[in-house]
mmCIF file of C-alpha atoms in Angstrom:
data_model
loop_
_atom_site.group_PDB
_atom_site.id
_atom_site.type_symbol
_atom_site.label_atom_id
_atom_site.label_comp_id
_atom_site.label_asym_id
_atom_site.label_seq_id
_atom_site.Cartn_x
_atom_site.Cartn_y
_atom_site.Cartn_z
ATOM 1 C CA MET A 947 -19.802 4.652 25.279
ATOM 2 C CA GLN A 948 -19.119 1.346 25.148
ATOM 3 C CA TRP A 949 -16.015 0.386 23.816
ATOM 4 C CA ARG A 950 -17.838 -2.835 22.520
ATOM 5 C CA ALA A 951 -20.800 -0.730 20.839
ATOM 6 C CA LEU A 952 -18.103 1.392 18.936
ATOM 7 C CA ARG A 953 -16.584 -1.636 17.795
ATOM 8 C CA TYR A 954 -20.018 -2.954 16.183
ATOM 9 C CA PHE A 955 -20.462 0.121 14.931
ATOM 10 C CA ASP A 956 -17.256 0.081 13.352
ATOM 11 C CA THR A 957 -17.831 -3.243 11.610
ATOM 12 C CA VAL A 958 -21.041 -2.756 10.844
ATOM 13 C CA ALA A 959 -20.146 0.265 8.713
ATOM 14 C CA ARG A 960 -17.802 -1.260 7.073
ATOM 15 C CA CYS A 961 -19.685 -4.133 6.202
ATOM 16 C CA ARG A 962 -23.367 -2.100 5.485
ATOM 17 C CA SER A 963 -25.014 -5.473 6.590
ATOM 18 C CA LEU A 964 -25.880 -6.322 9.925
ATOM 19 C CA ARG A 965 -25.559 -10.012 9.418
ATOM 20 C CA GLN A 966 -22.323 -9.853 7.401
ATOM 21 C CA ALA A 967 -20.702 -7.613 10.861
ATOM 22 C CA ALA A 968 -22.654 -10.087 13.180
ATOM 23 C CA THR A 969 -20.806 -13.213 10.973
ATOM 24 C CA LEU A 970 -17.093 -11.097 11.593
ATOM 25 C CA LEU A 971 -17.902 -10.534 14.890
ATOM 26 C CA HIS A 972 -18.699 -14.592 15.944
ATOM 27 C CA ILE A 973 -22.571 -12.879 17.357
ATOM 28 C CA ALA A 974 -26.085 -12.981 16.769
ATOM 29 C CA PRO A 975 -27.348 -10.041 14.251
ATOM 30 C CA THR A 976 -30.019 -9.417 17.606
ATOM 31 C CA ALA A 977 -26.725 -8.288 19.642
ATOM 32 C CA VAL A 978 -25.497 -6.418 17.034
ATOM 33 C CA SER A 979 -28.679 -4.516 16.439
ATOM 34 C CA ARG A 980 -28.927 -4.130 20.150
ATOM 35 C CA GLN A 981 -25.784 -2.481 20.605
ATOM 36 C CA ILE A 982 -26.647 0.312 17.925
ATOM 37 C CA ASP A 983 -29.148 0.969 19.191
ATOM 38 C CA LEU A 984 -27.511 1.848 22.462
ATOM 39 C CA LEU A 985 -25.727 3.999 20.566
ATOM 40 C CA GLU A 986 -28.651 5.839 19.102
ATOM 41 C CA HIS A 987 -29.901 6.326 22.509
ATOM 42 C CA HIS A 988 -27.229 7.554 23.680
ATOM 43 C CA LEU A 989 -26.611 10.053 20.899
ATOM 44 C CA GLY A 990 -30.033 10.985 20.388
ATOM 45 C CA THR A 991 -30.340 10.446 16.755
ATOM 46 C CA PRO A 992 -30.632 7.496 13.966
ATOM 47 C CA LEU A 993 -27.224 6.503 12.906
ATOM 48 C CA ILE A 994 -28.391 3.651 10.474
ATOM 49 C CA GLU A 995 -31.348 3.016 8.177
ATOM 50 C CA ARG A 996 -32.855 -0.332 6.983
ATOM 51 C CA GLY A 997 -33.836 -1.396 3.968
ATOM 52 C CA PRO A 998 -34.432 -4.668 1.575
ATOM 53 C CA ASP A 999 -31.091 -3.685 -0.109
ATOM 54 C CA GLY A 1000 -29.241 -3.865 3.662
ATOM 55 C CA ILE A 1001 -28.855 -0.554 5.659
ATOM 56 C CA ARG A 1002 -26.933 2.709 5.115
ATOM 57 C CA LEU A 1003 -25.532 5.332 7.195
ATOM 58 C CA THR A 1004 -27.442 8.464 8.031
ATOM 59 C CA ALA A 1005 -24.872 12.070 7.934
ATOM 60 C CA ALA A 1006 -24.793 11.117 11.710
ATOM 61 C CA GLY A 1007 -23.341 7.506 11.139
ATOM 62 C CA GLU A 1008 -21.294 8.767 8.663
ATOM 63 C CA LEU A 1009 -19.273 11.131 10.720
ATOM 64 C CA LEU A 1010 -19.450 8.671 13.504
ATOM 65 C CA ALA A 1011 -18.313 5.876 11.564
ATOM 66 C CA ALA A 1012 -14.956 8.297 10.421
ATOM 67 C CA GLN A 1013 -14.119 8.702 14.155
ATOM 68 C CA ALA A 1014 -15.092 5.278 15.506
ATOM 69 C CA GLN A 1015 -11.879 4.344 13.023
ATOM 70 C CA ARG A 1016 -9.482 6.554 13.624
ATOM 71 C CA THR A 1017 -10.349 6.263 17.680
ATOM 72 C CA LEU A 1018 -10.411 2.326 17.731
ATOM 73 C CA ARG A 1019 -6.816 2.286 15.489
ATOM 74 C CA ASP A 1020 -5.343 4.830 18.144
ATOM 75 C CA PHE A 1021 -6.882 2.627 21.132
ATOM 76 C CA GLU A 1022 -5.325 -0.408 18.782
ATOM 77 C CA ARG A 1023 -2.205 1.384 18.986
ATOM 78 C CA VAL A 1024 -2.055 2.530 22.854
ATOM 79 C CA GLU A 1025 -2.762 -1.732 23.465
ATOM 80 C CA ALA A 1026 0.082 -2.448 21.568
ATOM 81 C CA HIS A 1027 2.542 -0.293 23.734
ATOM 82 C CA ILE A 1028 1.197 -1.391 27.038
ATOM 83 C CA ALA A 1029 2.093 -4.904 25.379
ATOM 84 C CA ASP A 1030 5.353 -3.277 24.963
ATOM 85 C CA LEU A 1031 5.623 -2.722 28.030
ATOM 86 C CA ARG A 1032 4.721 -6.127 29.670
ATOM 87 C CA GLY A 1033 7.365 -7.823 27.074
ATOM 88 C CA LEU A 1034 4.473 -9.616 25.042
ATOM 89 C CA ARG A 1035 5.908 -8.569 21.324
ATOM 90 C CA THR A 1036 2.679 -8.476 19.854
ATOM 91 C CA GLY A 1037 1.033 -5.890 18.200
ATOM 92 C CA ARG A 1038 -0.439 -4.992 14.451
ATOM 93 C CA ILE A 1039 1.600 -3.233 11.440
ATOM 94 C CA GLY A 1040 -0.408 -1.279 8.597
ATOM 95 C CA ILE A 1041 1.438 -0.978 5.393
ATOM 96 C CA GLN A 1042 0.499 0.966 2.267
ATOM 97 C CA ALA A 1043 2.754 0.194 -0.223
ATOM 98 C CA ALA A 1044 3.544 0.018 -4.217
ATOM 99 C CA GLU A 1045 2.258 -3.055 -5.562
ATOM 100 C CA GLY A 1046 5.598 -2.809 -7.802
ATOM 101 C CA ILE A 1047 7.449 -3.412 -4.345
ATOM 102 C CA VAL A 1048 5.413 -6.150 -2.670
ATOM 103 C CA SER A 1049 6.983 -9.499 -4.328
ATOM 104 C CA GLY A 1050 10.720 -8.583 -4.498
ATOM 105 C CA LEU A 1051 10.856 -7.041 -1.102
ATOM 106 C CA LEU A 1052 8.018 -6.445 1.421
ATOM 107 C CA ALA A 1053 6.908 -10.141 1.077
ATOM 108 C CA PRO A 1054 9.651 -11.928 1.445
ATOM 109 C CA ALA A 1055 10.491 -9.443 4.500
ATOM 110 C CA LEU A 1056 7.422 -9.614 6.213
ATOM 111 C CA ALA A 1057 7.229 -13.590 6.126
ATOM 112 C CA SER A 1058 10.968 -13.912 7.919
ATOM 113 C CA LEU A 1059 9.089 -11.173 10.508
ATOM 114 C CA SER A 1060 6.531 -13.538 11.243
ATOM 115 C CA ARG A 1061 8.820 -15.927 11.077
ATOM 116 C CA GLU A 1062 10.426 -14.119 14.094
ATOM 117 C CA HIS A 1063 7.562 -12.963 15.716
ATOM 118 C CA PRO A 1064 4.566 -14.616 15.127
ATOM 119 C CA ARG A 1065 2.199 -12.950 17.381
ATOM 120 C CA LEU A 1066 2.297 -9.437 15.031
ATOM 121 C CA ARG A 1067 -0.019 -8.925 12.600
ATOM 122 C CA PHE A 1068 -0.018 -7.157 8.920
ATOM 123 C CA ASP A 1069 -2.799 -4.916 7.545
ATOM 124 C CA ILE A 1070 -1.064 -4.435 3.709
ATOM 125 C CA SER A 1071 -2.700 -2.473 1.156
ATOM 126 C CA ILE A 1072 -1.454 -1.141 -2.240
ATOM 127 C CA ALA A 1073 -1.060 2.663 -3.173
ATOM 128 C CA SER A 1074 0.227 5.216 -5.352
ATOM 129 C CA ALA A 1075 2.747 7.575 -3.212
ATOM 130 C CA ASN A 1076 0.283 10.347 -2.797
ATOM 131 C CA GLY A 1077 -2.553 7.418 -1.425
ATOM 132 C CA VAL A 1078 0.708 6.224 1.084
ATOM 133 C CA ILE A 1079 0.983 9.805 2.195
ATOM 134 C CA GLU A 1080 -2.551 9.921 3.081
ATOM 135 C CA ALA A 1081 -2.966 6.612 4.853
ATOM 136 C CA LEU A 1082 -0.221 8.069 6.422
ATOM 137 C CA ARG A 1083 -1.749 11.015 7.792
ATOM 138 C CA ARG A 1084 -5.061 9.543 8.189
ATOM 139 C CA GLY A 1085 -3.528 6.730 10.528
ATOM 140 C CA GLU A 1086 -4.827 4.072 8.748
ATOM 141 C CA ALA A 1087 -0.976 3.619 7.966
ATOM 142 C CA ASP A 1088 2.016 2.935 9.873
ATOM 143 C CA ILE A 1089 4.851 2.474 7.558
ATOM 144 C CA GLY A 1090 4.803 3.565 4.018
ATOM 145 C CA LEU A 1091 7.083 2.036 1.176
ATOM 146 C CA ALA A 1092 6.493 3.915 -2.164
ATOM 147 C CA PHE A 1093 8.471 4.849 -5.190
ATOM 148 C CA PHE A 1094 9.181 8.749 -5.815
ATOM 149 C CA MET A 1095 7.401 10.053 -2.304
ATOM 150 C CA PRO A 1096 6.769 13.362 -2.734
ATOM 151 C CA GLN A 1097 8.304 15.692 0.236
ATOM 152 C CA ARG A 1098 5.930 16.812 2.900
ATOM 153 C CA ASP A 1099 6.953 17.966 6.145
ATOM 154 C CA ASP A 1100 5.015 15.696 8.249
ATOM 155 C CA ILE A 1101 6.525 12.204 6.415
ATOM 156 C CA VAL A 1102 10.492 10.696 7.411
ATOM 157 C CA SER A 1103 11.366 8.776 4.919
ATOM 158 C CA VAL A 1104 13.565 6.735 6.899
ATOM 159 C CA ALA A 1105 15.389 4.998 4.210
ATOM 160 C CA SER A 1106 15.902 5.036 0.350
ATOM 161 C CA ALA A 1107 17.000 2.646 -2.577
ATOM 162 C CA GLU A 1108 17.741 3.687 -6.484
ATOM 163 C CA LEU A 1109 17.003 0.817 -9.208
ATOM 164 C CA THR A 1110 17.243 0.885 -12.681
ATOM 165 C CA HIS A 1111 14.149 1.176 -14.973
ATOM 166 C CA TYR A 1112 13.845 -1.316 -17.253
ATOM 167 C CA ALA A 1113 11.762 -1.679 -21.068
ATOM 168 C CA VAL A 1114 9.746 -4.821 -19.887
ATOM 169 C CA MET A 1115 8.455 -7.333 -22.688
ATOM 170 C CA ALA A 1116 7.418 -10.793 -24.123
ATOM 171 C CA PRO A 1117 10.277 -12.518 -25.045
ATOM 172 C CA GLY A 1118 8.949 -12.549 -28.210
ATOM 173 C CA HIS A 1119 8.676 -8.585 -28.931
ATOM 174 C CA PRO A 1120 10.847 -7.277 -31.774
ATOM 175 C CA LEU A 1121 13.047 -5.108 -29.130
ATOM 176 C CA ALA A 1122 13.355 -7.931 -26.498
ATOM 177 C CA LYS A 1123 17.149 -9.177 -27.918
ATOM 178 C CA ALA A 1124 18.218 -5.093 -27.411
ATOM 179 C CA GLU A 1125 21.178 -4.520 -25.137
ATOM 180 C CA SER A 1126 19.672 -1.495 -24.143
ATOM 181 C CA LEU A 1127 16.603 0.900 -25.489
ATOM 182 C CA THR A 1128 15.902 4.470 -25.389
ATOM 183 C CA LEU A 1129 12.600 6.256 -24.348
ATOM 184 C CA ALA A 1130 12.463 7.055 -28.560
ATOM 185 C CA ASP A 1131 13.039 3.422 -28.945
ATOM 186 C CA ILE A 1132 9.909 2.020 -27.361
ATOM 187 C CA ALA A 1133 7.768 5.261 -28.467
ATOM 188 C CA GLU A 1134 7.236 3.485 -31.512
ATOM 189 C CA HIS A 1135 5.567 0.792 -29.761
ATOM 190 C CA ALA A 1136 2.458 -0.255 -27.685
ATOM 191 C CA LEU A 1137 3.268 0.989 -24.019
ATOM 192 C CA ALA A 1138 1.303 0.400 -21.019
ATOM 193 C CA LEU A 1139 1.315 2.779 -17.867
ATOM 194 C CA PRO A 1140 -0.388 3.686 -15.017
ATOM 195 C CA ASP A 1141 -2.015 7.404 -14.891
ATOM 196 C CA ASP A 1142 -0.280 10.187 -13.682
ATOM 197 C CA SER A 1143 -0.584 10.214 -9.719
ATOM 198 C CA PHE A 1144 2.227 7.747 -10.066
ATOM 199 C CA GLY A 1145 5.049 8.593 -9.592
ATOM 200 C CA VAL A 1146 7.266 6.067 -11.959
ATOM 201 C CA ARG A 1147 4.829 8.062 -14.556
ATOM 202 C CA GLN A 1148 5.588 11.571 -13.602
ATOM 203 C CA ALA A 1149 9.276 10.674 -14.026
ATOM 204 C CA LEU A 1150 8.418 9.159 -17.703
ATOM 205 C CA ASP A 1151 7.216 11.761 -18.943
ATOM 206 C CA ARG A 1152 9.409 14.537 -17.749
ATOM 207 C CA ALA A 1153 12.166 12.616 -19.391
ATOM 208 C CA ALA A 1154 10.005 12.346 -22.352
ATOM 209 C CA ARG A 1155 9.508 15.979 -22.566
ATOM 210 C CA GLU A 1156 13.424 16.813 -21.797
ATOM 211 C CA GLN A 1157 14.576 14.652 -24.673
ATOM 212 C CA GLY A 1158 11.614 15.349 -27.153
ATOM 213 C CA VAL A 1159 9.923 12.103 -27.242
ATOM 214 C CA ARG A 1160 5.670 11.632 -27.293
ATOM 215 C CA LEU A 1161 4.893 8.958 -25.081
ATOM 216 C CA ALA A 1162 1.140 7.879 -25.968
ATOM 217 C CA PRO A 1163 0.004 4.644 -23.897
ATOM 218 C CA SER A 1164 -2.175 2.201 -25.754
ATOM 219 C CA PHE A 1165 -3.226 1.135 -22.247
ATOM 220 C CA HIS A 1166 -3.153 2.926 -18.927
ATOM 221 C CA THR A 1167 -3.452 1.141 -15.670
ATOM 222 C CA SER A 1168 -2.700 1.395 -12.310
ATOM 223 C CA SER A 1169 -2.814 -2.606 -11.909
ATOM 224 C CA LEU A 1170 0.548 -4.294 -12.186
ATOM 225 C CA GLU A 1171 -0.700 -7.255 -12.449
ATOM 226 C CA THR A 1172 -2.769 -6.372 -15.972
ATOM 227 C CA GLN A 1173 0.441 -4.747 -17.244
ATOM 228 C CA LYS A 1174 2.346 -7.425 -16.565
ATOM 229 C CA SER A 1175 -0.796 -9.286 -18.398
ATOM 230 C CA LEU A 1176 -0.440 -7.007 -21.636
ATOM 231 C CA ALA A 1177 3.265 -7.476 -21.613
ATOM 232 C CA MET A 1178 3.104 -11.350 -21.696
ATOM 233 C CA ALA A 1179 0.714 -11.327 -24.414
ATOM 234 C CA GLY A 1180 2.541 -9.200 -26.130
ATOM 235 C CA GLY A 1181 0.476 -6.532 -26.237
ATOM 236 C CA ALA A 1182 2.210 -3.841 -25.008
ATOM 237 C CA ILE A 1183 6.199 -2.478 -23.412
ATOM 238 C CA LEU A 1184 5.821 -1.761 -19.637
ATOM 239 C CA VAL A 1185 8.810 0.378 -17.788
ATOM 240 C CA LEU A 1186 9.128 -0.872 -14.237
ATOM 241 C CA PRO A 1187 12.539 -1.768 -12.738
ATOM 242 C CA ARG A 1188 13.266 -5.108 -12.441
ATOM 243 C CA MET A 1189 12.643 -6.073 -8.819
ATOM 244 C CA ALA A 1190 8.667 -5.371 -9.885
ATOM 245 C CA VAL A 1191 8.821 -8.365 -12.800
ATOM 246 C CA ALA A 1192 11.623 -10.390 -11.553
ATOM 247 C CA ARG A 1193 9.972 -13.856 -10.892
ATOM 248 C CA GLU A 1194 8.327 -13.674 -14.621
ATOM 249 C CA CYS A 1195 11.789 -12.859 -15.867
ATOM 250 C CA THR A 1196 13.451 -15.811 -13.938
ATOM 251 C CA ALA A 1197 10.286 -17.914 -15.357
ATOM 252 C CA GLY A 1198 11.301 -16.638 -18.892
ATOM 253 C CA GLN A 1199 7.903 -15.225 -19.139
ATOM 254 C CA LEU A 1200 9.324 -11.703 -19.535
ATOM 255 C CA ARG A 1201 12.067 -9.809 -20.690
ATOM 256 C CA ALA A 1202 13.439 -6.817 -19.252
ATOM 257 C CA VAL A 1203 15.877 -4.790 -21.106
ATOM 258 C CA PRO A 1204 17.997 -1.653 -19.551
ATOM 259 C CA LEU A 1205 17.058 2.043 -20.905
ATOM 260 C CA LYS A 1206 19.804 3.963 -20.753
ATOM 261 C CA GLN A 1207 20.965 5.740 -18.021
ATOM 262 C CA THR A 1208 20.976 8.783 -19.921
ATOM 263 C CA GLU A 1209 17.436 8.886 -20.802
ATOM 264 C CA LEU A 1210 15.513 7.869 -17.180
ATOM 265 C CA ALA A 1211 16.588 8.748 -13.833
ATOM 266 C CA GLY A 1212 16.301 5.341 -11.508
ATOM 267 C CA ALA A 1213 13.632 4.639 -9.917
ATOM 268 C CA ARG A 1214 13.627 5.808 -6.203
ATOM 269 C CA VAL A 1215 12.098 3.304 -3.600
ATOM 270 C CA ASP A 1216 11.461 5.390 -0.287
ATOM 271 C CA LEU A 1217 10.523 3.934 3.228
ATOM 272 C CA CYS A 1218 8.307 6.437 4.932
ATOM 273 C CA LEU A 1219 6.534 6.998 8.570
ATOM 274 C CA TYR A 1220 4.348 9.827 9.640
ATOM 275 C CA ARG A 1221 6.707 12.299 12.020
ATOM 276 C CA HIS A 1222 3.901 12.478 14.695
ATOM 277 C CA ARG A 1223 3.218 8.610 15.115
ATOM 278 C CA GLN A 1224 5.040 6.995 18.282
ATOM 279 C CA ARG A 1225 6.607 3.796 17.428
ATOM 280 C CA SER A 1226 5.486 0.752 18.947
ATOM 281 C CA PHE A 1227 7.786 -2.528 19.163
ATOM 282 C CA ALA A 1228 5.816 -3.985 15.749
ATOM 283 C CA MET A 1229 7.015 -0.966 13.830
ATOM 284 C CA GLU A 1230 10.577 -0.793 14.834
ATOM 285 C CA ALA A 1231 10.854 -4.275 14.371
ATOM 286 C CA CYS A 1232 8.983 -4.261 10.650
ATOM 287 C CA LEU A 1233 11.441 -0.680 10.106
ATOM 288 C CA SER A 1234 14.256 -2.401 11.123
ATOM 289 C CA LEU A 1235 13.941 -5.477 8.410
ATOM 290 C CA LEU A 1236 12.539 -3.269 5.832
ATOM 291 C CA VAL A 1237 15.566 -1.318 6.223
ATOM 292 C CA ASP A 1238 18.090 -3.916 6.148
ATOM 293 C CA ALA A 1239 16.176 -5.602 2.765
ATOM 294 C CA LEU A 1240 16.506 -1.743 0.895
ATOM 295 C CA GLU A 1241 20.421 -1.886 1.778
ATOM 296 C CA ASP A 1242 20.630 -4.872 0.597
ATOM 297 C CA LEU A 1243 19.422 -4.414 -2.791
ATOM 298 C CA SER A 1244 23.068 -4.243 -4.135
ATOM 299 C CA PRO A 1245 23.779 -2.656 -7.976
ATOM 300 C CA ASP A 1246 24.087 -6.989 -9.164
ATOM 301 C CA GLU A 1247 20.433 -7.514 -7.898
ATOM 302 C CA ARG A 1248 19.304 -4.438 -9.892
ATOM 303 C CA GLU A 1249 20.865 -5.071 -13.236
ATOM 304 C CA VAL A 1250 19.463 -7.815 -15.140
ATOM 305 C CA PRO A 1251 21.931 -11.122 -15.371
#
C-alpha cells in the first residue's frame, strides 16, 4: 500500500469531500479519486460512498480512517527522529491544553520557541483534563497541559505549578470591591462554570460540599471565551486562576478577587506526556520551555496586584 494513497484517503476522511481534499492537497480531484480507487482495489472493498451531499465512509472506510491517522502520525514521528539524527531541528508537536492556560502561559512560550526554531510546527487543541489524557494515549497529542490532571500509570507529569483561585466579575459587580471572598459569598450571585468533566469544577464542588454551600450555576459552558463574555456583561461570576483572565483584568474589563485559601485549594497545572512515547528534539525543546514557564509562575505573578 502506497503512502500517498493512505495520505490522500486520510484527507478525504477528514474533509468528507473529494473536492475539499483535493484543494488541501493541491492536486486535481481526479487524482484523489484515482488513489481511493487503488486503495479499494488493494483491500477488495468499497471505502467511500458518493452522494449528492458529498461522501460518507463505509464501515471498512471508518476502520481504515482510524488506522490511517495513527499510521501517518507514527510515520511523521519517525521522520522527525530521522531529521534529529541529521541535525535539522525540525518536527511537529501536537499539544492539547486547557483553554485557561493558553494566553497566560502556552502562547508566550510557543511564540518564543518558534522564533528560536522557525522550522518547528505546532498543532494546538483545547481539551479538558480527561480529553488531554485520551489524546495523549491515542497519539493525537505529544504534550498535555491542563488543570487537575487525574493520575494515570501511563501518563507522566513532567512539571506542575499551583495557582490561586479567584472570583472573576465585571468591575461594576456588587462584589468587585471586596478584598477577598468566600464560596458562600459568590453562591448568592449568578455563576458561570464548566461542567463536571473539568477538574476545576470538580474541585469547586468538593469544596462547596465540605463547607455546606450549594452552588447552582446560572450558566454551564466549557468555553472560556463564553464565560468571560458573560462576566464582562455583568451576567455572572467566574471561578478561575487569574492567569486565565490576566489580559482582561489589565485592560480593566474584569476584576479578579481572591477566594480565601481556606475555601478552595489552589488550581494545579500539570505538564504531561504519554509514558511510552519516544521524545523527539521538537518535544524536548517544547518541554524545556514549558517547564521553565511553569517555574516562572512565582507567587507574585499569581496574585492580583
